[in-house]
Coordinates of C-alpha atoms in Angstrom, one line a residue:
X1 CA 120.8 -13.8 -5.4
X2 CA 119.8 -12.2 -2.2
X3 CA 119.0 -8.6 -2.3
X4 CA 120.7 -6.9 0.9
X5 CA 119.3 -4.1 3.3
X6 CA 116.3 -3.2 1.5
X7 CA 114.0 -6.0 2.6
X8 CA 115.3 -5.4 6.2
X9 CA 112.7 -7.0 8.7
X10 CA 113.0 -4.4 11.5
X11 CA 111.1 -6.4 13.6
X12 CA 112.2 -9.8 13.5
X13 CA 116.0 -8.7 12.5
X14 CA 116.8 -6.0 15.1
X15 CA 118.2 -8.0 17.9
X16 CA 120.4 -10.6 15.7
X17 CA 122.1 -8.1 13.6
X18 CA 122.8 -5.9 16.4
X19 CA 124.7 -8.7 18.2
X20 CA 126.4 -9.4 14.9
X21 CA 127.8 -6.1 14.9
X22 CA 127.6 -4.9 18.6
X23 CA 131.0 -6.8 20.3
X24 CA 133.5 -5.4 22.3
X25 CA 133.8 -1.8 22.5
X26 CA 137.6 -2.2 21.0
X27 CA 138.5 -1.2 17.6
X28 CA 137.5 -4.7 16.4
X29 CA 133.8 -3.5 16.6
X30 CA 134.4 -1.2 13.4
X31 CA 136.2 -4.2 11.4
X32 CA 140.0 -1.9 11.8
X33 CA 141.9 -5.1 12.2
X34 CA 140.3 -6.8 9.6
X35 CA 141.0 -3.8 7.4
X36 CA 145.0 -3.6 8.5
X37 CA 145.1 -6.8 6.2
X38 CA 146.6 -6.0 2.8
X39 CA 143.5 -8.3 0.7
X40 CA 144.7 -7.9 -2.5
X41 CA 148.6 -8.7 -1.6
X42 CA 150.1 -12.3 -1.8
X43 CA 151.1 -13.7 2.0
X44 CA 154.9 -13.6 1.4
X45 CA 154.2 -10.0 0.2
X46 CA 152.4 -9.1 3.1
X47 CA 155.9 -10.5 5.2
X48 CA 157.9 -8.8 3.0
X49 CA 156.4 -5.7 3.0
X50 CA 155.9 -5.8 6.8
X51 CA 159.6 -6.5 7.3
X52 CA 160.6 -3.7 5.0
X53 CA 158.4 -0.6 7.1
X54 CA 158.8 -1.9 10.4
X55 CA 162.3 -0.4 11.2
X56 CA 161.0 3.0 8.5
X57 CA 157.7 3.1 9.0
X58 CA 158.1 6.7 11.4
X59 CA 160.3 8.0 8.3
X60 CA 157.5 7.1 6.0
X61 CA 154.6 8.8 7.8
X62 CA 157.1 12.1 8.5
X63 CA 157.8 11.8 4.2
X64 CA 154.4 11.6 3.3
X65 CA 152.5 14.4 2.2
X66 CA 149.2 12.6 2.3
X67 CA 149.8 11.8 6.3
X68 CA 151.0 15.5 6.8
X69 CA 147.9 16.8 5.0
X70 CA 145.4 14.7 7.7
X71 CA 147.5 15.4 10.5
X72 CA 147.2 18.8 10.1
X73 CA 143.5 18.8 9.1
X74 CA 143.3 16.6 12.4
X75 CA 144.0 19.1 14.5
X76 CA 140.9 21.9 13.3
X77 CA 137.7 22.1 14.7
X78 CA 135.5 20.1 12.3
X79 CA 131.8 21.4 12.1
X80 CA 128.9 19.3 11.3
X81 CA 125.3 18.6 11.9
X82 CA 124.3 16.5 14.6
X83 CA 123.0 13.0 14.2
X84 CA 119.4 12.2 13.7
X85 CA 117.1 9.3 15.2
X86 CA 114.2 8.3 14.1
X87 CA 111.4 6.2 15.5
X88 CA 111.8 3.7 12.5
X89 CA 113.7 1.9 10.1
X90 CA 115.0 4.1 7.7
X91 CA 115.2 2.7 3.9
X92 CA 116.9 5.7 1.9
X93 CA 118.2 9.2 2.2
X94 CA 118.1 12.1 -0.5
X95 CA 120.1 15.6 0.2
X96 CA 118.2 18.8 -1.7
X97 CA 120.1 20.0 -4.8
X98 CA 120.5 23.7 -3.5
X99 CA 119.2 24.0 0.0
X100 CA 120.3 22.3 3.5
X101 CA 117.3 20.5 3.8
X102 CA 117.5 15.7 3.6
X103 CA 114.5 13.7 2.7
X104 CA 114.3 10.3 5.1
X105 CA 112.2 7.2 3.7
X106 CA 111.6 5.0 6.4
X107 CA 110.2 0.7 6.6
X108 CA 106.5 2.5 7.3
X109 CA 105.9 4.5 4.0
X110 CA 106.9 7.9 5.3
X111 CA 109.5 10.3 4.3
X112 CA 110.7 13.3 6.9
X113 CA 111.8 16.6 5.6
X114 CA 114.9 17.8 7.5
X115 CA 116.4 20.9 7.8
X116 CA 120.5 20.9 8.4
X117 CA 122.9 23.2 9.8
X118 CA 125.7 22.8 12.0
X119 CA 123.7 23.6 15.5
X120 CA 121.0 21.7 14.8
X121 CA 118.2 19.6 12.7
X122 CA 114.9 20.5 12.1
X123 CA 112.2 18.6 11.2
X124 CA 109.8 20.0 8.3
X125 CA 107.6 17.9 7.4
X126 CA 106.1 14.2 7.7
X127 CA 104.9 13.3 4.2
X128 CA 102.7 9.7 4.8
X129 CA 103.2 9.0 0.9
X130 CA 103.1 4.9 0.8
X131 CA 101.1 2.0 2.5
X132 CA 103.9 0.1 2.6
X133 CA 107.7 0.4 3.3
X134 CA 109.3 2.9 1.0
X135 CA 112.5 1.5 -1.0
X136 CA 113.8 4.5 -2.7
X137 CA 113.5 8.5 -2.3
X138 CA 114.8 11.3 -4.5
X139 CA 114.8 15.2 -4.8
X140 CA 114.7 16.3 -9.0
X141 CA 117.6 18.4 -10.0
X142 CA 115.8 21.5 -9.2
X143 CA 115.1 20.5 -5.6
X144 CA 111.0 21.5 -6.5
X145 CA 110.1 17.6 -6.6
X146 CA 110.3 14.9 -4.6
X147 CA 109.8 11.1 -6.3
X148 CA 109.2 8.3 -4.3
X149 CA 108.5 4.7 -4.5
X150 CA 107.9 1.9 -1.7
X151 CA 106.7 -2.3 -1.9
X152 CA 103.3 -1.1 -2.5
X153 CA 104.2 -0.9 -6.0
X154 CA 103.7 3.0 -6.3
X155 CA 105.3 5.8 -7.7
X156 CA 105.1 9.4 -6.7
X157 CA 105.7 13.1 -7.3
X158 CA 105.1 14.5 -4.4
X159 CA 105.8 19.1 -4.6
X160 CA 108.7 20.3 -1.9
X161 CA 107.3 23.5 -0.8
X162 CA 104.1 22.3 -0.4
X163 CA 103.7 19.0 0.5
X164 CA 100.9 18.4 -2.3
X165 CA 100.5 15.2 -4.7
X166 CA 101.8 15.8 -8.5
X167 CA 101.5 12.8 -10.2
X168 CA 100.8 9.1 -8.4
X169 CA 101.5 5.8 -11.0
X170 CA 99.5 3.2 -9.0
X171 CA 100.6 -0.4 -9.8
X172 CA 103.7 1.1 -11.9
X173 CA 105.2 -2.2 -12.2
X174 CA 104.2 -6.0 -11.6
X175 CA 106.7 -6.5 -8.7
X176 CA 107.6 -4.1 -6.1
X177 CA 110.0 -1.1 -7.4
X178 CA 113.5 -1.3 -5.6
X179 CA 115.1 1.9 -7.4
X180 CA 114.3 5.3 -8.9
X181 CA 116.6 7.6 -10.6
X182 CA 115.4 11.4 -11.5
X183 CA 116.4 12.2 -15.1
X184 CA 115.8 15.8 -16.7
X185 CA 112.7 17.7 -18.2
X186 CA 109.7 15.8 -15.7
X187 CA 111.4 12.3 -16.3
X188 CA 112.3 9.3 -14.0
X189 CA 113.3 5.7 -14.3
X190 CA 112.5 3.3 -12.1
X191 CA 113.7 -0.4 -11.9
X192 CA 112.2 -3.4 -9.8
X193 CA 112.7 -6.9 -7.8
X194 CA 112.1 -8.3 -11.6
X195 CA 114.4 -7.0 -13.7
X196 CA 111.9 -4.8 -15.3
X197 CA 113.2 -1.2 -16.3
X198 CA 110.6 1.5 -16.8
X199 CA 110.7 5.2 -18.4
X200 CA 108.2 7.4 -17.3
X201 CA 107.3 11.1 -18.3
X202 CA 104.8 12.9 -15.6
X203 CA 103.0 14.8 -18.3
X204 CA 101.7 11.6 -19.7
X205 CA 100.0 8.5 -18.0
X206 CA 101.9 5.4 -19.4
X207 CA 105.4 4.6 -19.3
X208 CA 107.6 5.6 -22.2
X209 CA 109.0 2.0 -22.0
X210 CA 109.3 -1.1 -20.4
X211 CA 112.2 -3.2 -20.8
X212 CA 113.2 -6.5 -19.1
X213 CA 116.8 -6.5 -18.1
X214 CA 116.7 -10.0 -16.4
X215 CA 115.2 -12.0 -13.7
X216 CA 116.7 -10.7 -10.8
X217 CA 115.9 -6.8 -8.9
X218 CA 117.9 -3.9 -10.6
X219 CA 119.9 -2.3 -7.6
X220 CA 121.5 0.3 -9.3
X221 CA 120.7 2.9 -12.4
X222 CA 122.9 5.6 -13.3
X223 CA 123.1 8.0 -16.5
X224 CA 125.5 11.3 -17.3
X225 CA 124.8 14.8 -18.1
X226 CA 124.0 13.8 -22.1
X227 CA 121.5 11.5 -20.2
X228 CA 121.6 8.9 -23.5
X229 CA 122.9 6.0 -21.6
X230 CA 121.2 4.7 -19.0
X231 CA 123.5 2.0 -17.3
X232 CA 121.7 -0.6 -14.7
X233 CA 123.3 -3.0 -12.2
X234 CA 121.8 -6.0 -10.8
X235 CA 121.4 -9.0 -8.9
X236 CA 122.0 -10.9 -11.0
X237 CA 125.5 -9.9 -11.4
X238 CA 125.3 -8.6 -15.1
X239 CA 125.9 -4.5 -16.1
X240 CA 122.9 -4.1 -18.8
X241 CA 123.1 -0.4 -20.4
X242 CA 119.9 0.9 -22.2
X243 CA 119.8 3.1 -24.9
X244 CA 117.2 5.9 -23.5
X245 CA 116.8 7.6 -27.2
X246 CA 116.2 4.3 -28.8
X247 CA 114.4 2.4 -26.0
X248 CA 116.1 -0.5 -26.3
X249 CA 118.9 -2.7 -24.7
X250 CA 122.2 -1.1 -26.1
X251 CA 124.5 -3.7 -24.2
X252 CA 125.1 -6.2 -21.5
X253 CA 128.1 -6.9 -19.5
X254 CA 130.4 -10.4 -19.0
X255 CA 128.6 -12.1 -15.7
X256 CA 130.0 -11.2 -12.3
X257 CA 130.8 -13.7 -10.1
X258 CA 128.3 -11.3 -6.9
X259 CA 125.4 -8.9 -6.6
X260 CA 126.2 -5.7 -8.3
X261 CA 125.5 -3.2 -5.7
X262 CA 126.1 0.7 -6.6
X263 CA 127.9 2.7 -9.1
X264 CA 129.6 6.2 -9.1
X265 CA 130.9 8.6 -12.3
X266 CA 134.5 10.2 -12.0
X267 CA 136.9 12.3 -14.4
X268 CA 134.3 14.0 -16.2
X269 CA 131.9 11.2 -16.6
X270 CA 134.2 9.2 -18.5
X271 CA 134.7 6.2 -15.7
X272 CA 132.3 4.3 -14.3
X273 CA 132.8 2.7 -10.9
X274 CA 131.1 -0.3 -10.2
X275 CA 131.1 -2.1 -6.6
X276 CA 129.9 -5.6 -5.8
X277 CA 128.3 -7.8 -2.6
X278 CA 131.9 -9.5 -2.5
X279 CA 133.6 -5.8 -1.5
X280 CA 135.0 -5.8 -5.2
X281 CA 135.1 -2.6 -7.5
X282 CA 134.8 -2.7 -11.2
X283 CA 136.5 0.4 -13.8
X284 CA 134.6 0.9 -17.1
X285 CA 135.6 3.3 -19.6
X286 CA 131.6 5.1 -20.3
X287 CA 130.2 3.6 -23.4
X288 CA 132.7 0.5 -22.8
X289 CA 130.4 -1.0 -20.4
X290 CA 130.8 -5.3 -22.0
X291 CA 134.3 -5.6 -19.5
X292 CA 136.0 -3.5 -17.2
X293 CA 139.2 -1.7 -17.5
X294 CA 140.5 -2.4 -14.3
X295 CA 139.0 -3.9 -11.0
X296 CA 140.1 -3.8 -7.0
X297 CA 139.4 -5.2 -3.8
X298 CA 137.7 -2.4 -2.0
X299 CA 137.1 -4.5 1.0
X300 CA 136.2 -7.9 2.7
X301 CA 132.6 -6.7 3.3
X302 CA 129.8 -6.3 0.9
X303 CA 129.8 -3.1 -0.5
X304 CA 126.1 -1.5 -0.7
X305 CA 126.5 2.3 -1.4
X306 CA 129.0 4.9 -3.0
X307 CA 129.2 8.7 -3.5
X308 CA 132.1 10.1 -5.8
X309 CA 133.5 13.0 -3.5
X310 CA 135.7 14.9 -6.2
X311 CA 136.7 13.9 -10.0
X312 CA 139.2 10.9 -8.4
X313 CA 137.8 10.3 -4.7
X314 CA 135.4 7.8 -3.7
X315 CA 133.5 6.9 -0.1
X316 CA 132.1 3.7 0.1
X317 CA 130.6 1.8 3.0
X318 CA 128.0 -1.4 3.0
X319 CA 127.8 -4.1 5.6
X320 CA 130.3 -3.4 8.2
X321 CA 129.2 0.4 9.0
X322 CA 132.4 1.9 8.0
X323 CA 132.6 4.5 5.4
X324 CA 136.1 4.5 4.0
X325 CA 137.6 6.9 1.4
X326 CA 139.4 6.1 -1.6
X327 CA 141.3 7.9 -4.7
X328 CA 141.4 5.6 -7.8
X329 CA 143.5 7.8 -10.0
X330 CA 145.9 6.0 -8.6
X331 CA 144.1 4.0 -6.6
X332 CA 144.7 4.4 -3.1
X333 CA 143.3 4.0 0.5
X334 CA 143.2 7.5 2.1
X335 CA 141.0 5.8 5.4
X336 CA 138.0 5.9 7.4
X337 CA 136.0 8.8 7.1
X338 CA 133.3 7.7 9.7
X339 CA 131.5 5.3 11.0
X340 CA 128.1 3.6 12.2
X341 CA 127.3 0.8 14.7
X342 CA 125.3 -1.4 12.3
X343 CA 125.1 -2.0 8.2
X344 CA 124.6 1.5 6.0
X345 CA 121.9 1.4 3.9
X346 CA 122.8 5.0 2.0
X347 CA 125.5 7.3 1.4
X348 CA 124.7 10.7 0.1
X349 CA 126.7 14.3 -0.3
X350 CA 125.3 17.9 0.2
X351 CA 124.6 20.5 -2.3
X352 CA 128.0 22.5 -1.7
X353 CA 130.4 19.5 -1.3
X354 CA 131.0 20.1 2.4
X355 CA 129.0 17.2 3.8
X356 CA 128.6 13.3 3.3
X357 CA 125.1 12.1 5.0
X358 CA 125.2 8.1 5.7
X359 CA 121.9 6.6 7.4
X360 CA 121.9 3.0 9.0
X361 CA 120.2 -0.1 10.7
X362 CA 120.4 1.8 13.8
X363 CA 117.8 4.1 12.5
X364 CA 120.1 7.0 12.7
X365 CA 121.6 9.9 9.9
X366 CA 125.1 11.0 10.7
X367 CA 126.6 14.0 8.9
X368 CA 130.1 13.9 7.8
X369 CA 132.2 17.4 6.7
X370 CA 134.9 16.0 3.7
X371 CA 135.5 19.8 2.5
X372 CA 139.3 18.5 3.4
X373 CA 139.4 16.5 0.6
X374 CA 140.4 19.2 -2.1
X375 CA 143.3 19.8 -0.1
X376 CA 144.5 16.1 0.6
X377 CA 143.5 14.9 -3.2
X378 CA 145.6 18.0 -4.6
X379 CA 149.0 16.7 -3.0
X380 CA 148.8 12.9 -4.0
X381 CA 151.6 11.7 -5.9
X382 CA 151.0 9.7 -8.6
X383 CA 154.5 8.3 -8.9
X384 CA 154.7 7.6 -4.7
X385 CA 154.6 3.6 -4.0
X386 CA 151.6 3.4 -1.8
X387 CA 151.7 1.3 2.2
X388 CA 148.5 -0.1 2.0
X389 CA 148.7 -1.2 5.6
X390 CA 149.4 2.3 6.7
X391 CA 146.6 3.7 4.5
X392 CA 144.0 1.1 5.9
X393 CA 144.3 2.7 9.1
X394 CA 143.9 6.1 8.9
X395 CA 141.2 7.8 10.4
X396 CA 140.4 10.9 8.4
X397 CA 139.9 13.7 10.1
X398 CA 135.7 13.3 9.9
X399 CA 136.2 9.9 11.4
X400 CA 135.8 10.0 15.0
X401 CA 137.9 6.5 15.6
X402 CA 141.2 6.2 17.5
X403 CA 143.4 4.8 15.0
X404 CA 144.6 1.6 15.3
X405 CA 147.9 2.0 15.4
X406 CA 148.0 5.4 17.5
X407 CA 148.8 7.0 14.1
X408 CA 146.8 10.4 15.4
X409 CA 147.5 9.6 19.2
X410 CA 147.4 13.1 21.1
X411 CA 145.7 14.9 17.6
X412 CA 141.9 14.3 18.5

């Protein structure tokens, strides 16, 4: 299968996807009446349904806690930090662990150090780290190191504070490295365009192990706090979970029908959320990882990132731009949180919980403030019949979109 925005070709690819994605300047630019369709609802559902809130749909929004809860946050000021441009493609984002400060990997090899607050950005530092374009960047839990990888093959451990060269694994694997996760005690995983899965320790000079997971590139890798599981999606559309103790395979999933693309832990670790190139999300139960549980249609587009926002809350966002918010216990389409002109390669949330950062194929970082989620996920009903049409078409109160059926007219 086709890997998506990763092996972006800036320079041949620029002008086509921007007139894929740059139309009218209407709301049909940000996909909104695509999304107003109900995708996992039956036609004559969709009628009936339709038929049924047209004449109570005003009653509805005034009867809704949910809708009271964004109006109302609507109407505050919302602080955030303004965008940032950069010269080149960027790959992948990384927000510090306990300080206001975003690592940018860009198509060239480079990674910028930002510094965040809500007047302005600052630039830190230029680290020139790979030869060739980086595919992966991420802070350690303690925000001291910085682990990179790129097409060149590479693998590095680069110091925050200093900008000096830990450890470098040259030729780390036989194909080029597509994703690197940070684990604890000087530990990181990476996985590549192969299907090869790789342990390393930066006090030693070899991998722990190396373990083939399949033919195609592993996109995703994902582990919990006990850090013995070590779950891995792919391109191939299986969910292969390693045991990291016993260096071996521990168990493979049923085959998807698309790309698995990004995953996300809720409720305490205990559910895995799984997302898919067809805009489909997968449940799993953590240690259940053959079958899901339960499975939805998030959207129509590919899905390509996720960040869990609270224990039940969700914001995805892929091919169409559009970051969109969902609660899954029950699952539920709060609305748009933001947006961005062309595909997002990477969604990631600040130390404190007050922003989401989402980077794009218009070279740019946004910064998004979700602090009003605790307030809107504390009042949902679990019993309350959701209008999926309705919920489509909010615009949170991050989002700076007109909604598309003036449901915040005179609010913005």
């Amino acid at each position: 299968m086709t890997k998506h925005f990763k092996d972006y070709d800036k320079n041949s690819s620029d002008e086509d996807s921007a007139s894929s994605y740059d139309g009218s300047s209407g709301e049909e630019d940000y996909g909104l009446s695509d999304n107003n369709d109900d995708n996992d609802m039956s036609e004559d559902e969709t009628l009936n349904e339709t038929a049924d809130n047209k004449d109570n749909e005003e009653d509805d929004d005034d009867d809704d806690e949910v809708v009271k809860a964004i109006k109302a946050e609507k109407t505050k000021p919302r602080d955030h930090p303004p965008a940032i441009t950069c010269e080149d493609f960027i790959v992948d984002i990384s927000l510090h662990p306990a300080k206001n400060i975003i690592a940018i990997a860009n198509i060239v090899g480079d990674v910028l150090l930002y510094e965040y607050n809500n007047d302005e950005t600052k630039l830190l530092n230029t680290l020139e780290l790979h030869l060739k374009a980086c595919r992966d960047v991420e802070f350690d839990d303690e925000g001291t190191t910085l682990f990179s990888t790129a097409k060149d093959k590479v693998i590095l451990a680069t110091d925050v504070e200093t900008g000096k060269l830990k450890r470098c694994y040259e030729d780390a694997h036989e194909e080029p490295v597509y994703r690197l996760l940070s684990l604890d005690k000087d530990k990181v995983v990476t996985g590549d365009d192969g299907g090869t899965v790789k342990l390393w320790d930066l006090r030693k000079p070899d991998p722990v192990f190396t373990i083939k997971i399949g033919e195609e590139h592993v996109s995703d890798m994902i582990t919990n706090d006990a850090q013995k599981y070590l779950v891995c999606s792919a391109g191939d559309g299986v969910l292969t979970t390693i045991d990291l103790k016993g260096s071996k395979i521990y168990t493979t999933s049923e085959d998807y029908d698309a790309e698995l693309t990004c995953m996300g832990l809720f409720r305490s670790d205990t559910k895995l959320l799984v997302a898919s190139s067809t805009g489909k999300l997968y449940l799993f139960n953590w240690k259940e990882f053959g079958l899901h549980s339960d499975e939805y249609v998030g959207q129509k587009h590919a899905i390509q990132c996720m960040v869990p926002i609270t224990q039940n809350i969700v914001v995805t966002s892929g091919e169409d731009g559009i970051l969109r918010a969902t609660h899954m216990f029950p699952q539920r389409q709060l609305g748009v949180v933001g947006q961005h002109r062309l595909p997002v390669e990477k969604i990631d949330i600040s130390h404190d919980g007050q922003y989401v950062a989402s980077c794009s194929h218009d070279n740019d970082v946004k910064f998004w403030n979700i602090s009003y989620f605790e307030s809107i996920e504390s009042i949902i009903d679990v019993n309350q019949k959701q209008n999926k049409r309705r919920d489509l078409s909010n615009n949170l109160p991050s989002s700076s979109l007109k909604n598309a059926s003036d449901f915040f007219s005179g609010l913005a």
